[in-house]
Amino acid sequence: MPEFSFAATILPAVARFPKPDFTSGYQYPTIVHSVPWETFWSWVDIGLLVVMMSLMAWAVHRRRSRGVVVGVSIVSVLYFGFFRTGCVCSVGSIQNVVLALTDSGYRLPITVLLIFLLPLVFALFFGRVFCAGVCPMGALQELVNIRGWRLSRAVSWALGFIPWVYLAFAILYAATRSQFIICRFDPFVGIFRMGGDMGMIIFGVLLLILSVFVGRPFCRFLCPYGVLLGVVSRVARRKVEVTDSKCINCRLCHHACPVDAIRQPNEAKVAERRTTGARRVALYLLLLPLLTVGGGLLLRSQSDTLSMAHRDVWLYAQLTADEQPDVLTAEVEAFHEMGRSMDELEASVQEVKKSYRLWSALAGGLIGFVLGCKLIRLSLKRTRKTYEVDPSACVACGKCFNYCPLKKSTISNT
Amino acid sequence: MKKGIYRNIALVTTAFAVAVITMMGVSWWQMRKATPLKTEVMETLRQLSDTNADNETLAEQVRELDLLSRKAYFTQESQLKKGGWILCAMAAVIAFSLRMYYKDTKQLPDKDLDPIDEWLTKSRARRYLGWGVGAIVAIGLIVVTMNGVKERKLAEVNRSTGQQVNKLADDSPESEPTTELSSDSLEGDRSTDQQAGRLADQQKSDSLEEKSDSLKVLAPPPLPKLTWNGFRGTGGTGRSAARGLPTSWNLGNGKNILWQTPVPRHGYNSPVIHGRNIFITGADSEKRELYCFDLWTGELLWTAAATGIAGSPTQMPDVSADTGLAASTVATNGKQVCAIFATGDILCTDMEGKRLWAKNLGVPDNHYGFASSPLMYGNTLIIQYDNNDASRLIALSASSGRELWSKSRKDKIAWSSPILAKVGSQQAVIVMGNPAVTAYKVSDGEELWRVECLSGEVGASPCTADGIIYAASEYATCVAIRAADGETLWEAGDCLPECSSPVATKDKLYVATSYGAVCAYDAATGEVVKQHELTTPFYSSPVIADGKVWIFSNSGKCYIFSAGKDFRLITSFDTGEQTFATPAFSDSMMVVRSDKSLYAIKKK
């Protein structure tokens, strides 16, 4: 898809400004494109990523310092955001990894693999320190977050399903070599680059305005990488804790958390009979394979429609449409000009559709499976005596540290 | 006090940010579709500069204005970028000020939005999730089902319409088309358009009536009103008033294909349509035949063989493989249909295939094979018989075969076909040869004017529009000649055809070449205004119908261009069968002859 965006940007510019009609014998200079020093900067990215995540791990687990988190966030926004223009990021690297796994012709750069793996490795040891402020998108939302308006937890939990759907579609479109939708619909990259699709820039600005009042809406309800980090963080060696002293249940941290990651004490005094709950869990466990298969079949049945996201399928549809548009798209014009045959295109379309049938079934299956797991998780009762951090939801922003009345004693103890 | 300062800074910065956003929005909106180099002043200066090529002052003015426009645009773009940075800085100031303002304001415990008991919250979340997913799936299924129902209904309508059309076709009595198009190029176009408009209105009302009275007795079958009486249509204009043609079809799955039928014998000639009849010829060493197919079903209605003709050679003349024995397209006037073969045999039948007369003009001395198509004007059949031994223009009576007149021509052998055009007030036949383009009076063959401008092997045919005759031939020239007096208006040599003949409108001349270039000339100046490099040879001639230019490449790829100002490629696709013939058009139908078959295209 990047080439589509490129064409869409360049073509109107060329139409606006054709080369001047010099008739004075002027010789156009040969255009020389210098090779960017990209490898160097990629390794600088990796180095900084490790340093910043280490710093975050230290700040969150040893110092319990919010100030370091803010400092690193500023650096991240400036470097990874505005200087490196938000690319390659760990969130988008999911697609590169999927593409490398499914397409033997695609060589995954080692730096991109590291950008994908390192935050997951850190999450395995220290929780979501990447989200804390190393990710420029999370950092930007964190820096503008002033107020802490709360959402109903029931709504948040339900909305937490969206990133999984997004992830499933990102995998589907990457595996079928159609589009990198995470990059295409990145709401902040337009801000970092000071340009791009106006719709996405407006969406990014609206998300930032929302972030002023509500903690990290993108991270919680959209980010597909966040859900992977959340899963890994559940089994993290060191989970984020507000204090290592005994919690006095003051409720201050619970209300301070911008992402609603602190679970309150729960004595499970429910009016529901124990057997009813158990039956429900059993039902959902039985439903899990059905939801997985059903989701797979459902999405597979729409694979032809979904495959329109692939450039060849889209092109073929344009070329074979009864009603031809008045203005030819750049892709259709390129097809005609390059003399590619329809047979060749048709063969490619058949191949793509075949691939879509497989991957849409898998993506649908993933969505169905996650839905089943979510329902099961929401049917389990847990007793808690004190306030606890949910490691999968906590983004390690450290806001709660300053609220904990036990903080000072904690530091002195360490 | 300090907090108040931060609040005020935030407020003032926000106000400024809003102002900057507004200005940037307006600027972006202006720039969005700006074409600074296409201003009226610029265009005027350009035109003046073009017509005064030696005026360096004008050229300098164009350059200065060009530079100024570019500078203005890019300055605006740069300002927009700067505005973005200023906005970012403002956002940072606002965020910092607000952060400082709320620094000591703690997020204190408040009433919970959710029930205190987590179990109840989870139950709610389960419900929300169930509803949300259920709603999305339900909406998706409804949309999919509705689309399916819509498609099924459409298919049913198409099926029933097809059955009705077939029934009508079976029941319809043979009748002559109500009118024949005028052969005059400009007036012909006008009358054709008016006719097409009337047809469209008639069809519209017919269609409405059919819809409302679908169960009542069906109306009489509509016979096609448009005719295509010879090579590149009536009079050889290459234009048709056909409307509503599909821009894609597929011989594989039958999409928009009304029928397809094999052709008994090979031939490079193009189909001709009159009423419900399609005429083509085919020939091999054994037989030379004229075929008539049904326009609506593709059924072979009759075959007339060119046999038993006095003077016809027993041994076929040597012809090249890409010319063959049946390269000439037939001609008809609605009463007679006449075909000529590479043997020099002419065969004329009535519309039912009954032979009226046949004769041999003498075996042509032609190293590729005779390829010129005859032209019909009323009862006059005109044949450009340019060969190595002698070149003649012959006029025969279409009904009897009697020679009306014959003119000896000074020109060398050519494979071009004559067209009709008005020369002043007289109906003339325009002939391309080597080295001249010549106008002859149809009535007696008197030479009206002669312009010597061509050379080499002339294979393409002339065309005409708006009182101008255009002639183009590879390795020679492309020339525009005023029909009234034979004055050469312009000559160009940029884009020249070999076998494919050009087609013209009032504004443009369209040419397809054997080296793959398809060009649009400005009819007024002869300048190539647009060229498409399609890297595939064209022998078939471009034709204009339904506001589009239709061209088939030899490989069978159909290219459809807009016949408008920009001559842009609308679409192209492989038909799957090699095509050398030029398509023929009826009301909303196109008939194509490929190397394998004859097929009709109609929007389904």
PDB file of C-alpha atoms in Angstrom, chain B residues 379-491:
ATOM      1  CA  ASN B 379     -27.377   2.303 -56.213  1.00  0.00           C
ATOM      2  CA  THR B 380     -23.729   3.092 -56.999  1.00  0.00           C
ATOM      3  CA  LEU B 381     -21.057   0.647 -55.987  1.00  0.00           C
ATOM      4  CA  ILE B 382     -17.627   2.258 -56.058  1.00  0.00           C
ATOM      5  CA  ILE B 383     -14.476   0.173 -56.181  1.00  0.00           C
ATOM      6  CA  GLN B 384     -10.949   1.508 -55.853  1.00  0.00           C
ATOM      7  CA  TYR B 385      -9.158  -0.950 -58.080  1.00  0.00           C
ATOM      8  CA  ASP B 386      -5.550   0.242 -57.662  1.00  0.00           C
ATOM      9  CA  ASN B 387      -3.167  -2.494 -58.715  1.00  0.00           C
ATOM     10  CA  ASN B 388       0.315  -2.913 -60.106  1.00  0.00           C
ATOM     11  CA  ASP B 389      -0.763  -3.179 -63.728  1.00  0.00           C
ATOM     12  CA  ALA B 390      -3.367  -0.424 -63.733  1.00  0.00           C
ATOM     13  CA  SER B 391      -5.258   1.665 -61.231  1.00  0.00           C
ATOM     14  CA  ARG B 392      -8.905   2.475 -61.741  1.00  0.00           C
ATOM     15  CA  LEU B 393     -11.850   3.804 -59.868  1.00  0.00           C
ATOM     16  CA  ILE B 394     -14.911   1.893 -60.972  1.00  0.00           C
ATOM     17  CA  ALA B 395     -18.582   2.681 -60.407  1.00  0.00           C
ATOM     18  CA  LEU B 396     -21.106  -0.108 -60.945  1.00  0.00           C
ATOM     19  CA  SER B 397     -24.836  -0.314 -60.599  1.00  0.00           C
ATOM     20  CA  ALA B 398     -25.446  -2.216 -57.387  1.00  0.00           C
ATOM     21  CA  SER B 399     -28.665  -3.692 -58.700  1.00  0.00           C
ATOM     22  CA  SER B 400     -27.442  -4.870 -62.088  1.00  0.00           C
ATOM     23  CA  GLY B 401     -23.647  -4.735 -62.098  1.00  0.00           C
ATOM     24  CA  ARG B 402     -23.621  -2.465 -65.125  1.00  0.00           C
ATOM     25  CA  GLU B 403     -20.626  -0.151 -65.282  1.00  0.00           C
ATOM     26  CA  LEU B 404     -21.703   3.428 -64.620  1.00  0.00           C
ATOM     27  CA  TRP B 405     -18.297   4.959 -65.099  1.00  0.00           C
ATOM     28  CA  SER B 406     -14.633   4.072 -64.770  1.00  0.00           C
ATOM     29  CA  LYS B 407     -11.697   6.390 -64.272  1.00  0.00           C
ATOM     30  CA  SER B 408      -8.117   5.529 -64.894  1.00  0.00           C
ATOM     31  CA  ARG B 409      -5.864   6.659 -62.059  1.00  0.00           C
ATOM     32  CA  LYS B 410      -2.273   7.831 -62.262  1.00  0.00           C
ATOM     33  CA  ASP B 411      -1.524   6.511 -58.799  1.00  0.00           C
ATOM     34  CA  LYS B 412       0.469   3.412 -57.932  1.00  0.00           C
ATOM     35  CA  ILE B 413      -0.944   0.381 -56.170  1.00  0.00           C
ATOM     36  CA  ALA B 414      -2.696   1.024 -52.831  1.00  0.00           C
ATOM     37  CA  TRP B 415      -4.766  -0.953 -50.338  1.00  0.00           C
ATOM     38  CA  SER B 416      -6.811   1.973 -49.131  1.00  0.00           C
ATOM     39  CA  SER B 417     -10.628   2.156 -49.273  1.00  0.00           C
ATOM     40  CA  PRO B 418     -12.663   5.095 -50.595  1.00  0.00           C
ATOM     41  CA  ILE B 419     -14.936   7.206 -48.419  1.00  0.00           C
ATOM     42  CA  LEU B 420     -17.771   9.628 -49.097  1.00  0.00           C
ATOM     43  CA  ALA B 421     -17.510  13.345 -48.436  1.00  0.00           C
ATOM     44  CA  LYS B 422     -19.101  16.590 -49.546  1.00  0.00           C
ATOM     45  CA  VAL B 423     -16.969  18.724 -51.819  1.00  0.00           C
ATOM     46  CA  GLY B 424     -18.779  21.996 -51.883  1.00  0.00           C
ATOM     47  CA  SER B 425     -22.314  21.034 -52.750  1.00  0.00           C
ATOM     48  CA  GLN B 426     -21.340  17.841 -54.539  1.00  0.00           C
ATOM     49  CA  GLN B 427     -21.184  14.351 -53.204  1.00  0.00           C
ATOM     50  CA  ALA B 428     -17.686  13.062 -53.739  1.00  0.00           C
ATOM     51  CA  VAL B 429     -15.680   9.967 -53.226  1.00  0.00           C
ATOM     52  CA  ILE B 430     -12.280  10.497 -51.637  1.00  0.00           C
ATOM     53  CA  VAL B 431      -9.500   8.125 -52.560  1.00  0.00           C
ATOM     54  CA  MET B 432      -6.007   7.782 -51.149  1.00  0.00           C
ATOM     55  CA  GLY B 433      -3.232   6.486 -53.360  1.00  0.00           C
ATOM     56  CA  ASN B 434       0.435   6.903 -54.060  1.00  0.00           C
ATOM     57  CA  PRO B 435       1.107   9.794 -54.339  1.00  0.00           C
ATOM     58  CA  ALA B 436      -2.253  11.579 -54.188  1.00  0.00           C
ATOM     59  CA  VAL B 437      -5.408  12.103 -52.255  1.00  0.00           C
ATOM     60  CA  THR B 438      -8.071  12.621 -54.894  1.00  0.00           C
ATOM     61  CA  ALA B 439     -11.690  13.692 -54.838  1.00  0.00           C
ATOM     62  CA  TYR B 440     -14.034  12.365 -57.539  1.00  0.00           C
ATOM     63  CA  LYS B 441     -17.607  13.288 -58.242  1.00  0.00           C
ATOM     64  CA  VAL B 442     -19.793  10.284 -57.369  1.00  0.00           C
ATOM     65  CA  SER B 443     -22.173  10.889 -60.224  1.00  0.00           C
ATOM     66  CA  ASP B 444     -19.686  10.685 -63.117  1.00  0.00           C
ATOM     67  CA  GLY B 445     -16.209  10.207 -61.662  1.00  0.00           C
ATOM     68  CA  GLU B 446     -14.979  13.649 -62.576  1.00  0.00           C
ATOM     69  CA  GLU B 447     -11.828  14.579 -60.698  1.00  0.00           C
ATOM     70  CA  LEU B 448     -12.603  17.500 -58.396  1.00  0.00           C
ATOM     71  CA  TRP B 449      -9.189  18.011 -56.887  1.00  0.00           C
ATOM     72  CA  ARG B 450      -5.967  16.150 -56.345  1.00  0.00           C
ATOM     73  CA  VAL B 451      -3.358  16.687 -53.639  1.00  0.00           C
ATOM     74  CA  GLU B 452      -0.045  14.897 -54.061  1.00  0.00           C
ATOM     75  CA  CYS B 453       1.314  14.322 -50.595  1.00  0.00           C
ATOM     76  CA  LEU B 454       1.674  10.579 -50.029  1.00  0.00           C
ATOM     77  CA  SER B 455       4.294   7.999 -50.802  1.00  0.00           C
ATOM     78  CA  GLY B 456       5.131   4.346 -50.214  1.00  0.00           C
ATOM     79  CA  GLU B 457       2.543   1.659 -49.677  1.00  0.00           C
ATOM     80  CA  VAL B 458      -0.716   3.292 -48.767  1.00  0.00           C
ATOM     81  CA  GLY B 459      -2.850   0.972 -46.653  1.00  0.00           C
ATOM     82  CA  ALA B 460      -4.896   3.278 -44.480  1.00  0.00           C
ATOM     83  CA  SER B 461      -8.066   4.965 -45.661  1.00  0.00           C
ATOM     84  CA  PRO B 462      -8.993   8.619 -45.383  1.00  0.00           C
ATOM     85  CA  CYS B 463     -11.560  10.021 -42.999  1.00  0.00           C
ATOM     86  CA  THR B 464     -13.512  13.219 -42.781  1.00  0.00           C
ATOM     87  CA  ALA B 465     -15.162  15.527 -40.296  1.00  0.00           C
ATOM     88  CA  ASP B 466     -16.375  19.105 -40.382  1.00  0.00           C
ATOM     89  CA  GLY B 467     -15.509  19.642 -44.031  1.00  0.00           C
ATOM     90  CA  ILE B 468     -11.913  18.481 -43.648  1.00  0.00           C
ATOM     91  CA  ILE B 469     -10.420  15.386 -45.247  1.00  0.00           C
ATOM     92  CA  TYR B 470      -7.658  13.663 -43.309  1.00  0.00           C
ATOM     93  CA  ALA B 471      -5.236  11.246 -44.915  1.00  0.00           C
ATOM     94  CA  ALA B 472      -2.363   9.541 -43.156  1.00  0.00           C
ATOM     95  CA  SER B 473       0.048   6.823 -44.174  1.00  0.00           C
ATOM     96  CA  GLU B 474       3.144   5.356 -42.592  1.00  0.00           C
ATOM     97  CA  TYR B 475       6.497   6.702 -43.813  1.00  0.00           C
ATOM     98  CA  ALA B 476       4.578   9.485 -45.583  1.00  0.00           C
ATOM     99  CA  THR B 477       2.552  12.097 -43.789  1.00  0.00           C
ATOM    100  CA  CYS B 478      -0.648  12.994 -42.071  1.00  0.00           C
ATOM    101  CA  VAL B 479      -2.422  15.698 -43.965  1.00  0.00           C
ATOM    102  CA  ALA B 480      -5.559  17.779 -43.501  1.00  0.00           C
ATOM    103  CA  ILE B 481      -7.191  18.947 -46.704  1.00  0.00           C
ATOM    104  CA  ARG B 482     -10.120  21.303 -46.995  1.00  0.00           C
ATOM    105  CA  ALA B 483     -12.795  19.264 -48.757  1.00  0.00           C
ATOM    106  CA  ALA B 484     -14.302  22.248 -50.533  1.00  0.00           C
ATOM    107  CA  ASP B 485     -11.230  23.156 -52.602  1.00  0.00           C
ATOM    108  CA  GLY B 486      -8.524  20.630 -51.834  1.00  0.00           C
ATOM    109  CA  GLU B 487      -6.286  23.108 -50.048  1.00  0.00           C
ATOM    110  CA  THR B 488      -3.801  21.557 -47.648  1.00  0.00           C
ATOM    111  CA  LEU B 489      -4.372  22.975 -44.178  1.00  0.00           C
ATOM    112  CA  TRP B 490      -1.569  21.264 -42.322  1.00  0.00           C
ATOM    113  CA  GLU B 491       0.798  18.347 -42.508  1.00  0.00           C
TER     114      GLU B 491
END
